[in-house]
CSV table of C-alpha atoms in Angstrom, one decimal:
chain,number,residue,atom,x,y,z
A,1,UNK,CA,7.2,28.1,17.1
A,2,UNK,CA,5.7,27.3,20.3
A,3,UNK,CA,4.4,31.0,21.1
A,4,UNK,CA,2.5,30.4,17.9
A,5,UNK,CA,1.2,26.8,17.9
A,6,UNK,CA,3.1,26.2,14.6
A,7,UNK,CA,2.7,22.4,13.0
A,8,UNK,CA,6.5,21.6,12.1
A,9,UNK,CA,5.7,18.3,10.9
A,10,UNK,CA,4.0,19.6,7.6
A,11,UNK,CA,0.6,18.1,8.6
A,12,UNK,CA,1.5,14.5,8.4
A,13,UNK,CA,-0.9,11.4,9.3
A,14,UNK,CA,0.7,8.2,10.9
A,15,UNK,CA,1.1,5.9,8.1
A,16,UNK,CA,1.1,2.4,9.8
A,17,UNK,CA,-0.8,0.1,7.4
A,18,UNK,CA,-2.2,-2.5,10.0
A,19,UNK,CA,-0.6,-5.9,8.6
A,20,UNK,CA,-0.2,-9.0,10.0
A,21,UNK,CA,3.1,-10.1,9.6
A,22,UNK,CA,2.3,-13.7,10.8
A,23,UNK,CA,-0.3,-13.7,8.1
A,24,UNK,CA,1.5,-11.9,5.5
A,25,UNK,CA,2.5,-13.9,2.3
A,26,UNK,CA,5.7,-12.9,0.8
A,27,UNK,CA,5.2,-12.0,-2.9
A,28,UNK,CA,8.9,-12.3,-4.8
A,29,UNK,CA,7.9,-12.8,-8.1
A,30,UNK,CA,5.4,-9.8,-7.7
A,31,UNK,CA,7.7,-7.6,-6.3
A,32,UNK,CA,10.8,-8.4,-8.5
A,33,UNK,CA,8.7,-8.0,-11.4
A,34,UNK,CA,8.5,-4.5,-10.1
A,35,UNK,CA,11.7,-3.9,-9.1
A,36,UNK,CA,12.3,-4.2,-13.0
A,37,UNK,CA,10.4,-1.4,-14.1
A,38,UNK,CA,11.7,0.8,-11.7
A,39,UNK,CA,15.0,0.6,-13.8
A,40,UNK,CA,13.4,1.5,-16.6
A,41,UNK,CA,10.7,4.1,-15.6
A,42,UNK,CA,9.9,7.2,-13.7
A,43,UNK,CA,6.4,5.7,-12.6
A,44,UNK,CA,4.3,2.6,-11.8
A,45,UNK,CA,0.7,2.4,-11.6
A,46,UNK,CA,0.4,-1.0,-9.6
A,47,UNK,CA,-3.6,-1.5,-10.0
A,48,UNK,CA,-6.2,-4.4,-9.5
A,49,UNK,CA,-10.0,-5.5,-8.6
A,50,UNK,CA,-10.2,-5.3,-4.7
A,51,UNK,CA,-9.3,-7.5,-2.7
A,52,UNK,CA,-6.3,-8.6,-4.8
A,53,UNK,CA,-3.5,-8.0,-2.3
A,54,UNK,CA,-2.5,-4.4,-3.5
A,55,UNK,CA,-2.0,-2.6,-0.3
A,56,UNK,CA,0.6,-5.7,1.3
A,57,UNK,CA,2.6,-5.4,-2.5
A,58,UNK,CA,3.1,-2.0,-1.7
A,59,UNK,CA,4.0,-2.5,1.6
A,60,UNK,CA,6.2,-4.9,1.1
A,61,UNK,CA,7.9,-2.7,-1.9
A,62,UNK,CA,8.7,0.0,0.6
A,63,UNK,CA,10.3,-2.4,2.9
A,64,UNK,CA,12.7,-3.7,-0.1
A,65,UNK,CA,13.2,-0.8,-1.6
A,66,UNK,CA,14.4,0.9,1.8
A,67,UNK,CA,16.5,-2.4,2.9
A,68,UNK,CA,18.1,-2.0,-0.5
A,69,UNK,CA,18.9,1.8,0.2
A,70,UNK,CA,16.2,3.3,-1.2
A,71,UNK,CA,14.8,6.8,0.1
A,72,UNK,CA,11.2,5.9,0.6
A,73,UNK,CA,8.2,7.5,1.8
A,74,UNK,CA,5.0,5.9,1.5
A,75,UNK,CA,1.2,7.4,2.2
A,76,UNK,CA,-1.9,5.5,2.5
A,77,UNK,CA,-4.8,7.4,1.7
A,78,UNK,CA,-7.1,4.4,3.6
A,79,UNK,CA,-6.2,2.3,6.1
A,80,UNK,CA,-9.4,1.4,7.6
A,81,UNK,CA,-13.0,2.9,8.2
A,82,UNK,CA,-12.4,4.0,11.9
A,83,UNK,CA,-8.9,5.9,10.9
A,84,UNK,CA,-9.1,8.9,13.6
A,85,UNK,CA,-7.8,10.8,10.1
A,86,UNK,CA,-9.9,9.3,7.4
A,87,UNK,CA,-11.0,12.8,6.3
A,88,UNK,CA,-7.8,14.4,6.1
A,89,UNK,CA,-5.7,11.4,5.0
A,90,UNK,CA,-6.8,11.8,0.9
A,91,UNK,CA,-6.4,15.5,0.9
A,92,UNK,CA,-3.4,16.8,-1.6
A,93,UNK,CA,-2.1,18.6,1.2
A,94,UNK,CA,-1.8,16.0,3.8
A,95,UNK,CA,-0.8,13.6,1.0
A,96,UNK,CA,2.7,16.1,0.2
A,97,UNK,CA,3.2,16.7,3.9
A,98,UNK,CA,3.0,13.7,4.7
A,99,UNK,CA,5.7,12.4,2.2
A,100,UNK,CA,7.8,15.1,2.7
A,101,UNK,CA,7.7,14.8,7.0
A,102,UNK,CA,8.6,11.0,6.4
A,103,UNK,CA,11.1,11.4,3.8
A,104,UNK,CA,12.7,13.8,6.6
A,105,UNK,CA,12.0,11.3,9.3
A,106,UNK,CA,14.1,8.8,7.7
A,107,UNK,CA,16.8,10.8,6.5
A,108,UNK,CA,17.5,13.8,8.9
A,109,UNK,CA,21.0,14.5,7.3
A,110,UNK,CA,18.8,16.5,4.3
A,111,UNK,CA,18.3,20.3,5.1
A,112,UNK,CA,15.6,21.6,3.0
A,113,UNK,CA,15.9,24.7,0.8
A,114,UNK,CA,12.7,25.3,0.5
A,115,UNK,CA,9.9,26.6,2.7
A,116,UNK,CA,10.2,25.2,6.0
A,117,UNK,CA,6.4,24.9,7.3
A,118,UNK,CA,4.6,24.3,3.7
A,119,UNK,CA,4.1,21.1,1.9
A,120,UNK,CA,2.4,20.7,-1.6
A,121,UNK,CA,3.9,19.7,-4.9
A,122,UNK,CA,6.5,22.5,-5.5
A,123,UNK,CA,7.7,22.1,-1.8
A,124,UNK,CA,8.3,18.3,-2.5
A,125,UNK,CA,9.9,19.1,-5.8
A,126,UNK,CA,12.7,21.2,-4.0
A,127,UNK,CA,13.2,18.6,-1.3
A,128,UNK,CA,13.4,15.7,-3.8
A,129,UNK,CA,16.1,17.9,-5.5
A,130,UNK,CA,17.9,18.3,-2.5
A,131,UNK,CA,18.2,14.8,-1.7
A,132,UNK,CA,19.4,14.4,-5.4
A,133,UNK,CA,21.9,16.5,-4.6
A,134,UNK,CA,23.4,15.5,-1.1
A,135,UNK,CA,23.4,12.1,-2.5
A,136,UNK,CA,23.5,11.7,-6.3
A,137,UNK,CA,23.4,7.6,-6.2
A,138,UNK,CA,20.6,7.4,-3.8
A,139,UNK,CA,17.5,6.5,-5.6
A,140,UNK,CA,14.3,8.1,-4.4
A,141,UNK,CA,10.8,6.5,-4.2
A,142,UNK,CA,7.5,8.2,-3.5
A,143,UNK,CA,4.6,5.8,-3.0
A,144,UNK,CA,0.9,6.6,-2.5
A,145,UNK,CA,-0.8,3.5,-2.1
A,146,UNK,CA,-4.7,3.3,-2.2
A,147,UNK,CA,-5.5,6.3,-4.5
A,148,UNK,CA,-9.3,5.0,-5.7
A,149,UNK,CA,-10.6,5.3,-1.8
A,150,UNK,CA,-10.1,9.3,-2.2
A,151,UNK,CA,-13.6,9.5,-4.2
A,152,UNK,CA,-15.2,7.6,-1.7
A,153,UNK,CA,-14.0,9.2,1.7
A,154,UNK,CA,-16.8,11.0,3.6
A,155,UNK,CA,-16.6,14.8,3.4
A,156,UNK,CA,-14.1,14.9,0.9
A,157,UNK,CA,-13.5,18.7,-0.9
A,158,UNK,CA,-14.2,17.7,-4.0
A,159,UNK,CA,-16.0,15.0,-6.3
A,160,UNK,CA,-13.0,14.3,-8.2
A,161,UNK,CA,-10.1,14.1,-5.5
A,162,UNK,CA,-8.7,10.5,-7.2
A,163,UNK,CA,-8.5,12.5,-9.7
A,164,UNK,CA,-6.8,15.5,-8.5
A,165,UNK,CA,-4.7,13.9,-6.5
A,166,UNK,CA,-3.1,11.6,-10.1
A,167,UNK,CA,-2.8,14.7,-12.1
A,168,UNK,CA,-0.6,16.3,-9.4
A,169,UNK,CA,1.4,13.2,-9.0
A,170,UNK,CA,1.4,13.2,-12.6
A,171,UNK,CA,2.8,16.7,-13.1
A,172,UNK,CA,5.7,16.3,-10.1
A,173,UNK,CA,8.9,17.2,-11.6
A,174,UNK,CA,11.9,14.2,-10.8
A,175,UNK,CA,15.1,14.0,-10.3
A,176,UNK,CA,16.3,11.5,-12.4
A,177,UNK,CA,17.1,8.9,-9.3
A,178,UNK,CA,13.5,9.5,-8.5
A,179,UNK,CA,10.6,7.8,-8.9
A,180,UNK,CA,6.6,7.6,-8.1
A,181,UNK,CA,4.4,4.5,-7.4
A,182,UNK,CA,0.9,4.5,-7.2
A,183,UNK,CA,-1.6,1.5,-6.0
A,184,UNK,CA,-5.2,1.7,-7.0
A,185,UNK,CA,-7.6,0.6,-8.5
A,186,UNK,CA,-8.2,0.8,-12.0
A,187,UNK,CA,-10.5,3.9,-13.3
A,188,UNK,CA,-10.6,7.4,-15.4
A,189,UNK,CA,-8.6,9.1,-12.3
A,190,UNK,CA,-5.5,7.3,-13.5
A,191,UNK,CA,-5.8,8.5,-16.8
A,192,UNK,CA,-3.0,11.3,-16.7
A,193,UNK,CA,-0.6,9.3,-14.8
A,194,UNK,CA,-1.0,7.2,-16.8
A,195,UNK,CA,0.0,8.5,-19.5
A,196,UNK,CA,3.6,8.7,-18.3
A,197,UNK,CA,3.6,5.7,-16.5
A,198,UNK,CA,3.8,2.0,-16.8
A,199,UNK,CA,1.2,-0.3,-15.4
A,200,UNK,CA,1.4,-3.4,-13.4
A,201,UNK,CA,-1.3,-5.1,-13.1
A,202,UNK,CA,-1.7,-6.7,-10.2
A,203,UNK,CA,-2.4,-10.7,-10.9
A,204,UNK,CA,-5.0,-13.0,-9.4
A,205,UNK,CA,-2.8,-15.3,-7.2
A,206,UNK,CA,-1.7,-18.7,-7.7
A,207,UNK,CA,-2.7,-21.7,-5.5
A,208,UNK,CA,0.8,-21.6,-3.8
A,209,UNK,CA,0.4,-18.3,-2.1
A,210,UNK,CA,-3.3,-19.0,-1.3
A,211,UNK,CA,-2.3,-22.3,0.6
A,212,UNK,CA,0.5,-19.7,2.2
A,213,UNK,CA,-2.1,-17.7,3.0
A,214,UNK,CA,-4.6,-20.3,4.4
A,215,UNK,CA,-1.5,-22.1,6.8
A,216,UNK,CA,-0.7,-18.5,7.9
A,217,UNK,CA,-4.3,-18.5,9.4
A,218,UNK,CA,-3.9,-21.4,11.1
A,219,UNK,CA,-6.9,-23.4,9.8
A,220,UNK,CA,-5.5,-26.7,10.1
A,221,UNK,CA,-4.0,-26.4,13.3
A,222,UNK,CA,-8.2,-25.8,14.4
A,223,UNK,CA,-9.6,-28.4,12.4
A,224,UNK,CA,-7.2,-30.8,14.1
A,225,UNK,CA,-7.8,-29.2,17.9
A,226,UNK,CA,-11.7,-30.4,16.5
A,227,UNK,CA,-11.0,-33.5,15.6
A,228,UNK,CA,-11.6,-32.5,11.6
A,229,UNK,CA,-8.1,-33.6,10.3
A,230,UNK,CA,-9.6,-36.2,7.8
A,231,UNK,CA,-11.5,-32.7,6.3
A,232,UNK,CA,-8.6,-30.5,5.9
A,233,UNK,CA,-7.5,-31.1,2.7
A,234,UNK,CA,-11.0,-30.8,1.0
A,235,UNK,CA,-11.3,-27.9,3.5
A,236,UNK,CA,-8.4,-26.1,1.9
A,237,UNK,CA,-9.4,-27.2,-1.6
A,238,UNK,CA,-12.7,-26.0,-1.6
A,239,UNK,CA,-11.4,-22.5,-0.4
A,240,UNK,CA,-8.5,-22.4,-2.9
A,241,UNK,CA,-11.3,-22.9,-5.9
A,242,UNK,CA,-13.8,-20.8,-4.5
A,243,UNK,CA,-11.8,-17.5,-3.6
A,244,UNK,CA,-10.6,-17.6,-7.3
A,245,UNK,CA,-7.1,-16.1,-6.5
A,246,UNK,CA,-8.3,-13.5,-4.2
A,247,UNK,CA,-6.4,-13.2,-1.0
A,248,UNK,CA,-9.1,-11.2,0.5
A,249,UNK,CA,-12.3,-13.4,-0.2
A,250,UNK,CA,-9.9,-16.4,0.9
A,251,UNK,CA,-9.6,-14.6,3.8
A,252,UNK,CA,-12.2,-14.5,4.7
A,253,UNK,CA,-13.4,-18.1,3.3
A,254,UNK,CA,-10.6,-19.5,6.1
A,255,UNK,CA,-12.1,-17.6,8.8
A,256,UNK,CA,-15.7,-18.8,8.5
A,257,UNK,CA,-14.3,-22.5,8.1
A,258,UNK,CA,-12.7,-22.1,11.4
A,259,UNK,CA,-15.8,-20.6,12.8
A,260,UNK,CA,-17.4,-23.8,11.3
A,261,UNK,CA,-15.0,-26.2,13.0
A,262,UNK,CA,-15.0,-24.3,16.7
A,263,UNK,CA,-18.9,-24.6,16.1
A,264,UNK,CA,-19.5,-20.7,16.4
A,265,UNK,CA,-21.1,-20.6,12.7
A,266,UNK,CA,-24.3,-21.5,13.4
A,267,UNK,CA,-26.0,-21.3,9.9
A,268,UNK,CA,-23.5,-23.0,7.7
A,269,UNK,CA,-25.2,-25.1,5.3
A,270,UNK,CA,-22.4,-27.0,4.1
């Protein structure tokens, strides 16, 4: 392996989605509702506008799935526009070797029967088989989170990648303890996934989770280092209306008002 340079870790990407934890809003209901389909179904299209929190519900899916004893790899084909691998990340073949290196990674017990350098969908077949079989009451989950980006990724091998990428996902065949979740936005690509899958939309979010969202940003806490407590409730409840139950534009909503209050926002009107 070393006299030949050989890549033994099936040409995997790091997949560390950069989350905040101390901004991060748990999502229960979100995720439980989930959790429910998984017993009922092989697949899960979780899809929504942008914006609307889908990358942190997957996260946090593959984080209760594994606490509850699930085998769980998860691939992001974005993460953010200066990824040191945004050109290979959304390619079918990093996607598969990616899974299949983590799924390893967290379970080194598994010896695969297949090929021991190749990854594409046969080669995960065979090691989702295995698993099956080393541990029968094991359920499986395969997650690819962020599958709309592929069309849009710089120097990508093809037009239709999204695309490519769902019907392969589409045509994987399970073990019965396993199962596939895809995050993405809605479009055409989906179309043959989703035609054995069920779909969760992903909802605009309540004004609980925004406040959540807004405290987690600490907006009060530099309103009142400004001497702005009086404002912060109208603060909040002008953001809360205007970001419409997007997390994202209320992000960033709570980040100009702070800039407002510390006096680095220069042209705010209001």
């Amino acid at each position: 392996i070393q006299a030949l340079g050989l890549r033994i870790d099936y040409g995997r990407v790091p997949e560390i989605l950069p989350v905040d934890d101390r901004r991060l809003v748990r999502r229960v209901d979100a995720l439980g509702d989930i959790t429910r389909m998984l017993s009922t179904t092989s697949r899960v299209a979780i899809t929504g506008p942008p914006g609307i929190g889908k990358s942190w519900l997957v996260h946090q899916l593959a984080i209760r799935l594994a606490d509850e004893g699930w085998w769980v790899a998860t691939h992001y084909c974005f993460i953010d526009p200066f990824d040191a691998d945004l050109s290979l990340r959304a390619s079918i073949e990093t996607i598969f070797g990616s899974i299949m290196f983590e799924l390893l990674e967290r379970d080194p017990s598994i010896t695969p029967t297949g090929p021991r350098f190749a990854a594409g969908p046969r080669e995960l077949e065979k090691l989702l088989e295995d698993g099956s079989k080393a541990q029968p009451s094991r359920r499986i989950a395969i997650i690819v989170d962020g599958l709309d980006h592929a069309d849009r990724i710089s120097g990508a091998p093809t037009a239709r990648l999204a695309t490519e990428i769902a019907d392969e996902l589409a045509g994987i065949s399970l073990p019965k303890n396993a199962v596939v979740i895809v995050g993405s936005q809605p479009g055409n690509h989906l179309t043959s996934f989703l035609q054995s899958a069920t779909q969760y939309q992903a909802p605009k979010w309540q004004e609980g989770p925004i406040r959540a969202l807004i405290d987690n940003l600490d907006l009060r806490s530099k309103m009142q280092e400004n001497n702005l407590s009086d404002d912060e409730e109208a603060v909040v409840r002008i953001i809360v209306d205007k970001a419409d139950g997007s997390p994202l534009y209320a992000t960033y909503l709570t980040r100009t008002a702070a800039d407002i209050a510390g006096g680095r926002h220069t042209e705010a009107s209001d």
